[in-house]
Amino acid sequence: MKNLITLVALVLIVACKSETKENNGSTAKNETKQEVSKLSNSSANYSSLFDTYTCDIGVAELAKVLQIPVSNITAQTSKALNECLFKIKGFGDGHDNTGTTWRLMSVPSSKGQSKKEIANLLKDKAELPSRIVMGRDIVLADAGDCYIASQPRRGIVRILNENYDSFIVVTYQTKASVQGRTAEQHDALKLKAKDLANYLVTTHKK
């Protein structure tokens, strides 16, 4: 009788684990469908961000968005009109002791490529184990009209929209390329890059 009770308990545990795994998979797929639906129904105008973007954010504004002291940010000169370039202290010294190079710029692409990229990232998020994705993620922006794709190992966050022939990229360098940067500091920069992406989407939405 005791053996029978033990066997029944084991069967119930296995069944519960299986059901939880199935529910988690279903939830991820449902979230992906909802995200696709939201983007497809969007008609907001982001031409000032994707089509004609120029470096329109200063040190004080960036410090407010990233929630770091103004004194920790220095504007750098860039040869590209569509690129903002800064040096940020507090997240590793860097090889030249000037900190992290923070870059924001528009990158030419195509509507078809952006649509394909969004679809592939959503599929990976729904179907692949976290160990394979390795921190990569894609979420809808707070405004609900664009996607924010993160690649923390490369120190990159992108803003994607399938209605435009370019995308916006924010880079904060890889962890290995910045001397003295800790894993915690790198994770913090990933979140701050996403905050900036959300800020840009919100302020340029018309």
mmCIF file of N, CA and C in Angstrom, residues 117-118 121-122 124-125 130 132-141 146-160 167-172 186-198:
data_model
loop_
_atom_site.group_PDB
_atom_site.id
_atom_site.type_symbol
_atom_site.label_atom_id
_atom_site.label_comp_id
_atom_site.label_asym_id
_atom_site.label_seq_id
_atom_site.Cartn_x
_atom_site.Cartn_y
_atom_site.Cartn_z
ATOM 1 N N GLU A 117 13.513 40.657 -39.285
ATOM 2 C CA GLU A 117 14.264 40.645 -38.028
ATOM 3 C C GLU A 117 13.320 40.550 -36.831
ATOM 4 N N ILE A 118 12.247 41.315 -36.858
ATOM 5 C CA ILE A 118 11.264 41.286 -35.772
ATOM 6 C C ILE A 118 10.661 39.893 -35.644
ATOM 7 N N LEU A 121 13.211 37.357 -34.188
ATOM 8 C CA LEU A 121 13.474 37.573 -32.766
ATOM 9 C C LEU A 121 12.288 37.133 -31.906
ATOM 10 N N LEU A 122 11.085 37.400 -32.370
ATOM 11 C CA LEU A 122 9.890 36.970 -31.639
ATOM 12 C C LEU A 122 9.798 35.442 -31.602
ATOM 13 N N ASP A 124 12.360 33.315 -31.793
ATOM 14 C CA ASP A 124 13.396 32.828 -30.881
ATOM 15 C C ASP A 124 12.962 32.999 -29.424
ATOM 16 N N LYS A 125 12.359 34.145 -29.121
ATOM 17 C CA LYS A 125 11.927 34.411 -27.753
ATOM 18 C C LYS A 125 10.880 33.403 -27.293
ATOM 19 N N SER A 130 16.520 29.777 -22.767
ATOM 20 C CA SER A 130 17.264 30.985 -22.415
ATOM 21 C C SER A 130 18.765 30.820 -22.613
ATOM 22 N N ILE A 132 20.266 29.380 -24.972
ATOM 23 C CA ILE A 132 20.590 29.566 -26.386
ATOM 24 C C ILE A 132 20.411 31.032 -26.787
ATOM 25 N N VAL A 133 19.375 31.658 -26.266
ATOM 26 C CA VAL A 133 19.112 33.067 -26.560
ATOM 27 C C VAL A 133 20.214 33.954 -25.979
ATOM 28 N N MET A 134 20.785 33.544 -24.843
ATOM 29 C CA MET A 134 21.920 34.226 -24.211
ATOM 30 C C MET A 134 21.660 35.711 -23.954
ATOM 31 N N GLY A 135 20.504 36.010 -23.379
ATOM 32 C CA GLY A 135 20.201 37.381 -22.994
ATOM 33 C C GLY A 135 19.514 38.208 -24.057
ATOM 34 N N ARG A 136 19.497 37.723 -25.297
ATOM 35 C CA ARG A 136 18.810 38.476 -26.344
ATOM 36 C C ARG A 136 17.315 38.567 -26.022
ATOM 37 N N ASP A 137 16.721 39.707 -26.315
ATOM 38 C CA ASP A 137 15.303 39.878 -26.014
ATOM 39 C C ASP A 137 14.690 40.886 -26.978
ATOM 40 N N ILE A 138 13.380 40.820 -27.115
ATOM 41 C CA ILE A 138 12.651 41.794 -27.910
ATOM 42 C C ILE A 138 11.329 42.063 -27.216
ATOM 43 N N VAL A 139 11.006 43.342 -27.043
ATOM 44 C CA VAL A 139 9.768 43.732 -26.371
ATOM 45 C C VAL A 139 9.160 44.913 -27.118
ATOM 46 N N LEU A 140 7.863 45.101 -26.937
ATOM 47 C CA LEU A 140 7.234 46.289 -27.470
ATOM 48 C C LEU A 140 7.661 47.499 -26.654
ATOM 49 N N ALA A 141 7.867 48.617 -27.317
ATOM 50 C CA ALA A 141 8.153 49.855 -26.614
ATOM 51 C C ALA A 141 6.922 50.249 -25.797
ATOM 52 N N CYS A 146 6.643 50.389 -31.647
ATOM 53 C CA CYS A 146 7.939 49.916 -32.126
ATOM 54 C C CYS A 146 8.422 48.783 -31.231
ATOM 55 N N TYR A 147 9.413 48.065 -31.720
ATOM 56 C CA TYR A 147 10.044 47.019 -30.928
ATOM 57 C C TYR A 147 11.407 47.480 -30.450
ATOM 58 N N ILE A 148 11.774 47.038 -29.250
ATOM 59 C CA ILE A 148 13.102 47.287 -28.704
ATOM 60 C C ILE A 148 13.800 45.943 -28.564
ATOM 61 N N ALA A 149 14.880 45.756 -29.316
ATOM 62 C CA ALA A 149 15.623 44.494 -29.326
ATOM 63 C C ALA A 149 16.954 44.677 -28.607
ATOM 64 N N SER A 150 17.233 43.797 -27.647
ATOM 65 C CA SER A 150 18.456 43.903 -26.847
ATOM 66 C C SER A 150 19.423 42.762 -27.164
ATOM 67 N N GLN A 151 20.695 43.096 -27.273
ATOM 68 C CA GLN A 151 21.769 42.113 -27.420
ATOM 69 C C GLN A 151 22.865 42.473 -26.419
ATOM 70 N N PRO A 152 22.667 42.107 -25.138
ATOM 71 C CA PRO A 152 23.600 42.535 -24.086
ATOM 72 C C PRO A 152 25.036 42.076 -24.273
ATOM 73 N N ARG A 153 25.256 40.912 -24.867
ATOM 74 C CA ARG A 153 26.637 40.453 -25.057
ATOM 75 C C ARG A 153 27.405 41.371 -26.006
ATOM 76 N N ARG A 154 26.700 42.006 -26.917
ATOM 77 C CA ARG A 154 27.337 42.933 -27.848
ATOM 78 C C ARG A 154 27.209 44.389 -27.394
ATOM 79 N N GLY A 155 26.462 44.610 -26.327
ATOM 80 C CA GLY A 155 26.277 45.971 -25.833
ATOM 81 C C GLY A 155 25.441 46.813 -26.780
ATOM 82 N N ILE A 156 24.357 46.229 -27.301
ATOM 83 C CA ILE A 156 23.538 46.899 -28.317
ATOM 84 C C ILE A 156 22.061 46.812 -27.977
ATOM 85 N N VAL A 157 21.354 47.922 -28.191
ATOM 86 C CA VAL A 157 19.894 47.957 -28.154
ATOM 87 C C VAL A 157 19.426 48.637 -29.431
ATOM 88 N N ARG A 158 18.436 48.028 -30.103
ATOM 89 C CA ARG A 158 17.930 48.611 -31.358
ATOM 90 C C ARG A 158 16.442 48.925 -31.251
ATOM 91 N N ILE A 159 16.025 49.960 -31.978
ATOM 92 C CA ILE A 159 14.606 50.282 -32.108
ATOM 93 C C ILE A 159 14.199 49.910 -33.528
ATOM 94 N N LEU A 160 13.230 49.006 -33.651
ATOM 95 C CA LEU A 160 12.806 48.492 -34.958
ATOM 96 C C LEU A 160 11.341 48.820 -35.231
ATOM 97 N N PHE A 167 16.753 51.722 -38.867
ATOM 98 C CA PHE A 167 16.497 51.452 -37.462
ATOM 99 C C PHE A 167 17.440 52.301 -36.624
ATOM 100 N N ILE A 168 17.116 52.436 -35.354
ATOM 101 C CA ILE A 168 17.944 53.210 -34.431
ATOM 102 C C ILE A 168 18.734 52.249 -33.557
ATOM 103 N N VAL A 169 20.012 52.520 -33.383
ATOM 104 C CA VAL A 169 20.847 51.658 -32.553
ATOM 105 C C VAL A 169 21.487 52.475 -31.432
ATOM 106 N N VAL A 170 21.491 51.897 -30.235
ATOM 107 C CA VAL A 170 22.174 52.457 -29.080
ATOM 108 C C VAL A 170 23.250 51.455 -28.669
ATOM 109 N N THR A 171 24.490 51.892 -28.581
ATOM 110 C CA THR A 171 25.569 50.977 -28.192
ATOM 111 C C THR A 171 26.264 51.494 -26.937
ATOM 112 N N TYR A 172 26.640 50.541 -26.067
ATOM 113 C CA TYR A 172 27.333 50.903 -24.834
ATOM 114 C C TYR A 172 28.564 50.025 -24.623
ATOM 115 N N HIS A 186 27.298 46.263 -16.349
ATOM 116 C CA HIS A 186 26.886 45.958 -17.720
ATOM 117 C C HIS A 186 25.374 45.751 -17.790
ATOM 118 N N ASP A 187 24.820 45.049 -16.816
ATOM 119 C CA ASP A 187 23.367 44.845 -16.769
ATOM 120 C C ASP A 187 22.633 46.175 -16.595
ATOM 121 N N ALA A 188 23.209 47.056 -15.794
ATOM 122 C CA ALA A 188 22.593 48.367 -15.574
ATOM 123 C C ALA A 188 22.564 49.178 -16.870
ATOM 124 N N LEU A 189 23.639 49.111 -17.654
ATOM 125 C CA LEU A 189 23.689 49.837 -18.921
ATOM 126 C C LEU A 189 22.664 49.297 -19.913
ATOM 127 N N LYS A 190 22.434 47.993 -19.894
ATOM 128 C CA LYS A 190 21.419 47.412 -20.768
ATOM 129 C C LYS A 190 20.050 48.019 -20.463
ATOM 130 N N LEU A 191 19.723 48.135 -19.204
ATOM 131 C CA LEU A 191 18.432 48.706 -18.800
ATOM 132 C C LEU A 191 18.356 50.193 -19.147
ATOM 133 N N LYS A 192 19.463 50.903 -18.986
ATOM 134 C CA LYS A 192 19.476 52.325 -19.298
ATOM 135 C C LYS A 192 19.345 52.556 -20.807
ATOM 136 N N ALA A 193 19.933 51.667 -21.600
ATOM 137 C CA ALA A 193 19.795 51.775 -23.055
ATOM 138 C C ALA A 193 18.346 51.549 -23.467
ATOM 139 N N LYS A 194 17.672 50.619 -22.809
ATOM 140 C CA LYS A 194 16.254 50.382 -23.083
ATOM 141 C C LYS A 194 15.412 51.581 -22.649
ATOM 142 N N ASP A 195 15.785 52.205 -21.538
ATOM 143 C CA ASP A 195 15.078 53.413 -21.089
ATOM 144 C C ASP A 195 15.195 54.519 -22.136
ATOM 145 N N LEU A 196 16.399 54.677 -22.694
ATOM 146 C CA LEU A 196 16.596 55.696 -23.723
ATOM 147 C C LEU A 196 15.785 55.360 -24.971
ATOM 148 N N ALA A 197 15.759 54.091 -25.347
ATOM 149 C CA ALA A 197 14.978 53.678 -26.516
ATOM 150 C C ALA A 197 13.504 54.008 -26.322
ATOM 151 N N ASN A 198 12.968 53.705 -25.166
ATOM 152 C CA ASN A 198 11.567 54.032 -24.874
ATOM 153 C C ASN A 198 11.327 55.539 -24.901
#
